[in-house]
Coordinates of C-alpha atoms and ligand atoms in Angstrom, one line a residue:
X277 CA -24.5 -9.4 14.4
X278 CA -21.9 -12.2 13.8
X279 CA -21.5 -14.6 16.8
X280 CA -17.5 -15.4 17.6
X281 CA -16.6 -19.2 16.2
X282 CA -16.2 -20.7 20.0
X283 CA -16.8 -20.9 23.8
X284 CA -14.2 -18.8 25.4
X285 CA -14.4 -21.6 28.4
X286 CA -14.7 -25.4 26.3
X287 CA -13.8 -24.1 23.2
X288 CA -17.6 -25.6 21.9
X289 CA -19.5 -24.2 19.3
X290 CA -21.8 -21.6 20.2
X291 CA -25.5 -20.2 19.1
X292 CA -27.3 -17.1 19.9
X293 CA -29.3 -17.4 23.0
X294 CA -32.9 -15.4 22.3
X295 CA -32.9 -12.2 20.7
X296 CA -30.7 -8.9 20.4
X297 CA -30.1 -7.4 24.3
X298 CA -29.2 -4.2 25.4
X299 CA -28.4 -2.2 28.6
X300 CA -31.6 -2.3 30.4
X301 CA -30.5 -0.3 33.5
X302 CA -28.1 2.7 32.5
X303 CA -28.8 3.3 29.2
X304 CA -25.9 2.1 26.9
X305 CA -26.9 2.3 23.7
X306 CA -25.5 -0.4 21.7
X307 CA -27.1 -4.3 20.7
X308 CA -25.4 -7.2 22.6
X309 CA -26.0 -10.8 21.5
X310 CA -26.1 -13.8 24.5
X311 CA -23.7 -16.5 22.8
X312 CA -24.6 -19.6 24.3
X313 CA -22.1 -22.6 24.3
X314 CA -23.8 -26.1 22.9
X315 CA -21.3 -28.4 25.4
X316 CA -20.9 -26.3 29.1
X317 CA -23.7 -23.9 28.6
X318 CA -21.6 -20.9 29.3
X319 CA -23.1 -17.5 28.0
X320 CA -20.8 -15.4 27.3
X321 CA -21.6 -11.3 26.3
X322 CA -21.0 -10.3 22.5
X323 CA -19.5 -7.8 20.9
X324 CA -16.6 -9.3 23.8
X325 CA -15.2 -6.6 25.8
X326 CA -11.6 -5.8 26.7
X327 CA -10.1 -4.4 29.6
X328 CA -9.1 -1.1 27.8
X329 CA -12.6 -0.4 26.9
X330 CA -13.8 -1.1 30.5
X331 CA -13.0 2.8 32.4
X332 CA -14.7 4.4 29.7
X333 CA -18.3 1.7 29.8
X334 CA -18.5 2.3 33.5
X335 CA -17.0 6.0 33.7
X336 CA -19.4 6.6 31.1
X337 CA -22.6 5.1 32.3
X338 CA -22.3 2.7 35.3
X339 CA -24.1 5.3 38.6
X340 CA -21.1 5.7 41.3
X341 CA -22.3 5.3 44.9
X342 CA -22.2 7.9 47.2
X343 CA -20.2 5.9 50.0
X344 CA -19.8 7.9 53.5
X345 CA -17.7 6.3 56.4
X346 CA -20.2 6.6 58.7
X347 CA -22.9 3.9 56.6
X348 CA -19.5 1.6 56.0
X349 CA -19.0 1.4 59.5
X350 CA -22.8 0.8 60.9
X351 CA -23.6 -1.7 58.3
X352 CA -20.2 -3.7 59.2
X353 CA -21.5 -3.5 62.9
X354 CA -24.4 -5.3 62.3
X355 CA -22.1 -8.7 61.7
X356 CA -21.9 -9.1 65.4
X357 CA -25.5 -8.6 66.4
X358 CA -27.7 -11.0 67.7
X359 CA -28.9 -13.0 65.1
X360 CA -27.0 -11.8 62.4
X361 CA -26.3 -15.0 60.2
X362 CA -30.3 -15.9 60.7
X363 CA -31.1 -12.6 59.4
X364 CA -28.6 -12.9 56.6
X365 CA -30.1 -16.4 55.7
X366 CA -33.9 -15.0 56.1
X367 CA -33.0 -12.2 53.8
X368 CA -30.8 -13.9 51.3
X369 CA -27.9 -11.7 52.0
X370 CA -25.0 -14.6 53.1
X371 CA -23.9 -14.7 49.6
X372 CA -20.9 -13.2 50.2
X373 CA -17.4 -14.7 50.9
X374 CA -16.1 -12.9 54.1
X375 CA -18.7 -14.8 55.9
X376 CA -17.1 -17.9 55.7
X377 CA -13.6 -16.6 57.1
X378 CA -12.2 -18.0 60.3
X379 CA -10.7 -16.1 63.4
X380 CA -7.3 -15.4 62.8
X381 CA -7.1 -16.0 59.1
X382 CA -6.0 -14.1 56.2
X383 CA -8.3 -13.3 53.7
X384 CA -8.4 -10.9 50.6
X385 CA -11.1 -9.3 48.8
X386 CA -11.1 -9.4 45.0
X387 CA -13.6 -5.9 44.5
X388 CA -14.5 -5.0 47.7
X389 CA -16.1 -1.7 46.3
X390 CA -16.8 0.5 50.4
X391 CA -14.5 -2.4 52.6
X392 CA -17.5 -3.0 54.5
X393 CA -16.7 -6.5 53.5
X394 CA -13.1 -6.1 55.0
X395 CA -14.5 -4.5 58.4
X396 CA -16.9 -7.1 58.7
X397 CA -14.2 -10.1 58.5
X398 CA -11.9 -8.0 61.5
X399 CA -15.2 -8.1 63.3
X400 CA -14.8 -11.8 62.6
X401 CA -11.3 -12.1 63.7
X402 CA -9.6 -12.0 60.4
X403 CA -7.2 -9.9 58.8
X404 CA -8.4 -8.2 55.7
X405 CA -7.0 -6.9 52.4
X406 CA -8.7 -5.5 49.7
X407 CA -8.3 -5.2 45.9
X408 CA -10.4 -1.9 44.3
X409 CA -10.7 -0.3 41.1
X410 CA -12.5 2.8 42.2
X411 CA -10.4 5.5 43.9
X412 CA -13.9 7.2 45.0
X413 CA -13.3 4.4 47.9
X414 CA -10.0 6.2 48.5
X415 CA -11.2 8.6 51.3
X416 CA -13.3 5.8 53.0
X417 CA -10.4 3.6 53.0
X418 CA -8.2 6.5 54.4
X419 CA -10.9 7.0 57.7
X420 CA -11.5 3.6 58.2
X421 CA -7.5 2.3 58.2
X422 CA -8.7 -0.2 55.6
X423 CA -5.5 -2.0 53.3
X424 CA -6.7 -1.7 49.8
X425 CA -4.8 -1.6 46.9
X426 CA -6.3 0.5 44.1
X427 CA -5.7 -0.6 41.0
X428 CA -6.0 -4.1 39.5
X429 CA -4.6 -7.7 39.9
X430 CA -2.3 -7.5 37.5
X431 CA -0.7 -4.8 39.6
X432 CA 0.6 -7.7 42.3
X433 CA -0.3 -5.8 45.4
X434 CA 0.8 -7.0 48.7
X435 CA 3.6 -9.0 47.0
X436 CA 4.5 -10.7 50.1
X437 CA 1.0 -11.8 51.1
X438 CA -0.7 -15.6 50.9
X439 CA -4.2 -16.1 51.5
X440 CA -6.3 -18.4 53.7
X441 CA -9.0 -17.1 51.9
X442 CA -9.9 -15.5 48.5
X443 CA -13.0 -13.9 48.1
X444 CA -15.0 -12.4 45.4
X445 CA -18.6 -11.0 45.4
X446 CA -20.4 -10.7 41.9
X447 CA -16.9 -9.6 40.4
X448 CA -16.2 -12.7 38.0
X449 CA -19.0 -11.9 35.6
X450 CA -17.5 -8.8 35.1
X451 CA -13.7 -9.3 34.1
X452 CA -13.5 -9.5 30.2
X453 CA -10.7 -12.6 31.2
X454 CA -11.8 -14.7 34.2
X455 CA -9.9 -17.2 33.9
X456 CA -6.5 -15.1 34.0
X457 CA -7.9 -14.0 37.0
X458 CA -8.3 -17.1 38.6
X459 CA -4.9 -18.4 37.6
X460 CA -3.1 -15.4 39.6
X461 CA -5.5 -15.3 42.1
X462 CA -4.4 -19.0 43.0
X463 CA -0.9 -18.5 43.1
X464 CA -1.9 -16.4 45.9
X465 CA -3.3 -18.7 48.0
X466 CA -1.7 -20.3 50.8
X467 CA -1.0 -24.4 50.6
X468 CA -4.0 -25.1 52.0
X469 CA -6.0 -21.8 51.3
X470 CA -9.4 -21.8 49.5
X471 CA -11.5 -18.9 47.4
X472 CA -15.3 -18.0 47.5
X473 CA -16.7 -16.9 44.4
X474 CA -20.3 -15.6 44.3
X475 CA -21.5 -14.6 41.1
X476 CA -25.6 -15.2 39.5
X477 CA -26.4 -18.4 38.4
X478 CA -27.9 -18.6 34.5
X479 CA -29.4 -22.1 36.1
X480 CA -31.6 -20.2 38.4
X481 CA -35.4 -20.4 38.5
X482 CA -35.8 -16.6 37.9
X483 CA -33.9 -16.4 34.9
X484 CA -36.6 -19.3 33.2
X485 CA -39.2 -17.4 34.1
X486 CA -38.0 -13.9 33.0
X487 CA -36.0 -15.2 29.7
X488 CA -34.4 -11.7 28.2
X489 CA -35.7 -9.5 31.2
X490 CA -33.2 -11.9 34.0
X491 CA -31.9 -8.3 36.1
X492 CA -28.8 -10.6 35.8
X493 CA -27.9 -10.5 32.2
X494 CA -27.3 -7.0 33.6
X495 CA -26.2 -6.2 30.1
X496 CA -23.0 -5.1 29.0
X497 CA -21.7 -5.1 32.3
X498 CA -21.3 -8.9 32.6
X499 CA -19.6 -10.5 30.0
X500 CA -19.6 -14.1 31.6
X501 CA -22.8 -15.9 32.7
X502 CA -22.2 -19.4 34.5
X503 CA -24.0 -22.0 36.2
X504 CA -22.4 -24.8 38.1
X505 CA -21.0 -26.9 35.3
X506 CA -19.9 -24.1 33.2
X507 CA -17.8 -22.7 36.0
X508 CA -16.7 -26.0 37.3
X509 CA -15.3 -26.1 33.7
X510 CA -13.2 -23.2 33.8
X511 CA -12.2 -23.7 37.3
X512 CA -10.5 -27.0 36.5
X513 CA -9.0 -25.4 33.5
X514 CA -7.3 -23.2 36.1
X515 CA -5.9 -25.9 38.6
X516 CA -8.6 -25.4 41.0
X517 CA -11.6 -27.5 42.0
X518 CA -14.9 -26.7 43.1
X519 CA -15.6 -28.3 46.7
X520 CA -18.5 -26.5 47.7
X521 CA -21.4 -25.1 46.2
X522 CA -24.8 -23.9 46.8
X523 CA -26.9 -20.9 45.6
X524 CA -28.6 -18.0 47.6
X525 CA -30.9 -15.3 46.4
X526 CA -31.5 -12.2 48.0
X527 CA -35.2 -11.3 48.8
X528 CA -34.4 -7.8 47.5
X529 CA -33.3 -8.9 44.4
X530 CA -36.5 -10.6 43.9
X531 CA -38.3 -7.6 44.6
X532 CA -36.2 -5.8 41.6
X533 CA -36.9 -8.6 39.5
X534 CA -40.6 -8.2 39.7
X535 CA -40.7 -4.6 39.3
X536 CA -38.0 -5.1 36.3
X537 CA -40.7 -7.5 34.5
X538 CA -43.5 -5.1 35.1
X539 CA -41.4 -2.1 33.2
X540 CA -40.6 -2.1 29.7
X541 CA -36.9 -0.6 29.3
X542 CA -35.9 1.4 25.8
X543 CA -32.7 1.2 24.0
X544 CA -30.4 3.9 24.7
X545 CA -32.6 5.5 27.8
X546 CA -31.5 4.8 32.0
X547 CA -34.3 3.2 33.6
X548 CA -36.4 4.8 36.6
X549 CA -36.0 1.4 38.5
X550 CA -32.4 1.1 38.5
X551 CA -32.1 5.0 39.3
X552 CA -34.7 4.5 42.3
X553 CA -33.1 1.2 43.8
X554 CA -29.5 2.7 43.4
X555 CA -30.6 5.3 45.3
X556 CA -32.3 3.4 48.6
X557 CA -29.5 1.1 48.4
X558 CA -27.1 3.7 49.2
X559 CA -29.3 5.4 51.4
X560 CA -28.7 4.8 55.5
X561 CA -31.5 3.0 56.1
X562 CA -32.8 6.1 58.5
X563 CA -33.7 8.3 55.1
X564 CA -36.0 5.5 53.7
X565 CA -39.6 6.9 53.7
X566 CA -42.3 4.9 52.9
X567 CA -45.6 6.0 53.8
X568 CA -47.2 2.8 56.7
X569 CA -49.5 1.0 54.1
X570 CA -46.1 1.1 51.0
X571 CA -44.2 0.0 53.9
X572 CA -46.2 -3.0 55.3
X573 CA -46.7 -4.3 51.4
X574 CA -43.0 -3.7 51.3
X575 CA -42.8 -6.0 54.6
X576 CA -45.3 -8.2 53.2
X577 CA -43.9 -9.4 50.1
X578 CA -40.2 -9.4 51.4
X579 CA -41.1 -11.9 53.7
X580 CA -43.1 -13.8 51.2
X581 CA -40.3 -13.7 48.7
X582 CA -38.2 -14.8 52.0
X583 CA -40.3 -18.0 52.1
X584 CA -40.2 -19.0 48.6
X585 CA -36.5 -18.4 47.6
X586 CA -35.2 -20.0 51.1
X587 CA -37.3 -22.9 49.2
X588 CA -35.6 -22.7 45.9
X589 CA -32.5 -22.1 47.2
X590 CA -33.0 -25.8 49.3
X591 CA -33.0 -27.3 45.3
X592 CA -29.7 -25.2 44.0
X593 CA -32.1 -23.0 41.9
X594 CA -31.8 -19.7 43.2
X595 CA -30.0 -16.3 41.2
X596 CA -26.6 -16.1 42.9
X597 CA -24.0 -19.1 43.3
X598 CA -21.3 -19.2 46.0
X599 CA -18.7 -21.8 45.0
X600 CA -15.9 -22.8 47.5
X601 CA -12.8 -23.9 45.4
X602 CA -9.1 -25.7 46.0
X603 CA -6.3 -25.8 44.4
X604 CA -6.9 -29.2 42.6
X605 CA -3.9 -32.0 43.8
X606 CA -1.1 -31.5 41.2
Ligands
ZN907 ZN1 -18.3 -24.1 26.5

């Protein structure tokens, strides 16, 4: 396989990180190549997709959830229990933007797949929109009263509408042009509004010691792999500037990870992991059976991967990066 001649974010010259990947998860069947840039580090997905081939990758292969109001609504609830950012921070589940928003403010949700992100920020006193390409949200959205626009970007929905707040959740890695997306996205911002991107970090502990089998490669679904210089690249390429930056990691995706390493995937076949934890994760949490002794282990090793990637996280090595930017002074 021929590698392109340049970084799609420095313009750098670029060599083939490891060996020939594939889709490890779903079962697409073709060989992918990790080019990796020699000046930012930026990996970028090869053969590059575009967005026309994007509805039939996913429509083909990528599992739909099964999304029911009901879930949407008690797992936006839980924002407002007692203790709910300390959970969040035990279990490695903050990394998402609509945490950060402010009472009264404005935010919009690049992706926001169920809403459950948008119902959580009204819990929070916000106002929310959303931004969705899958119309199998469209009856959730109906019930719930939730303002999404399905469709894309380039659509200009809610052409009146400025931001205090622009949030996407692992979205960037997947757009075949992030840094398009970016540009728009910051014309949308009010004067002094901000974004929250959170996408997996290539600088993270986990992917050194899993090389090819990182879960986030998630190959060919992401087609852009950053870590904090890579993206601070892009970002300033784009008028904006990163002011924030740390990294979470969820203690579930650690427990993935494990299992991942532990299971060797074949070209061309879905894997019973992925098909297994698509399935619990859509699952209310009520229709989870594990017998008491699977379910204390379980217990067990979440709270022992709790310990460890809290640590990690403390020295900005973890698998998921949440970057707050700004428009960068003109
Ligand atoms: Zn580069």
């Amino acid at each position: 396989m021929s590698l392109p001649m340049s970084c799609p974010v420095c313009g750098g010259s670029v060599f083939a990180l490891g060996a020939e990947v594939f889709d490890d998860r779903y079962g697409e069947p073709n060989r992918y190549q990790l080019a990796c840039c020699n000046s930012c580090g930026h990996v970028a997905t090869e053969p590059r997709f575009h967005e026309a081939d994007l509805p039939r990758l996913y429509g083909t292969y990528y599992p739909r959830k099964k999304i029911r109001a009901f879930d949407v609504t008690a797992q936006a609830a839980e924002v407002r229990s007692s203790f709910a950012s300390l959970k969040r921070w035990w279990n490695g589940t903050n990394n998402q933007g609509q945490y950060t928003v402010r009472s009264g403010e404005i935010m919009l949700d690049v992706g926001c797949g169920s809403g459950v992100s948008l119902l959580e920020a009204k819990a929070l006193g916000a106002t929310a929109f959303g931004i969705e390409a899958d119309p199998n949200v469209k009856p959730i959205a109906a019930a719930l009263g939730l303002k999404i626009h399905f469709g894309s970007l380039q659509d200009k929905p809610f052409p009146d509408q400025s931001f205090d707040l622009i949030v996407m959740n692992q979205v960037i890695e997947h757009l075949p042009d992030p840094d398009l997306t970016l540009q728009t996205l910051r014309e949308r911002l009010m004067p002094n509004g901000r974004m929250v991107l959170v996408f997996p970090n290539t600088a993270s502990l986990w992917r050194r010691l899993s090389g090819s089998r990182w879960i986030n490669w998630h190959i060919p679904y992401h087609l852009h792999h950053f870590d904090r210089k890579s993206f601070t690249r892009m970002a300033k390429h784009c008028g904006l500037e990163v002011v924030r930056s740390r990294t979470i990691t969820p203690n579930v995706w650690t427990l993935l990870q494990l299992r991942a390493n532990r299971y060797q995937p074949q070209r061309g076949q879905p894997s019973p992991i992925w098909m297994v934890a698509n399935r619990s994760e859509s699952a209310p949490v009520t229709a989870r059976k594990f017998g008491p002794l699977r379910g204390l282990i379980r217990v067990g090793a979440l709270s022992l991967f709790a310990v460890f990637n809290r640590i990690v996280d403390l020295f900005g090595m973890g698998d998921s990066l949440l970057v707050e930017l700004r428009r960068s002074e003109q």
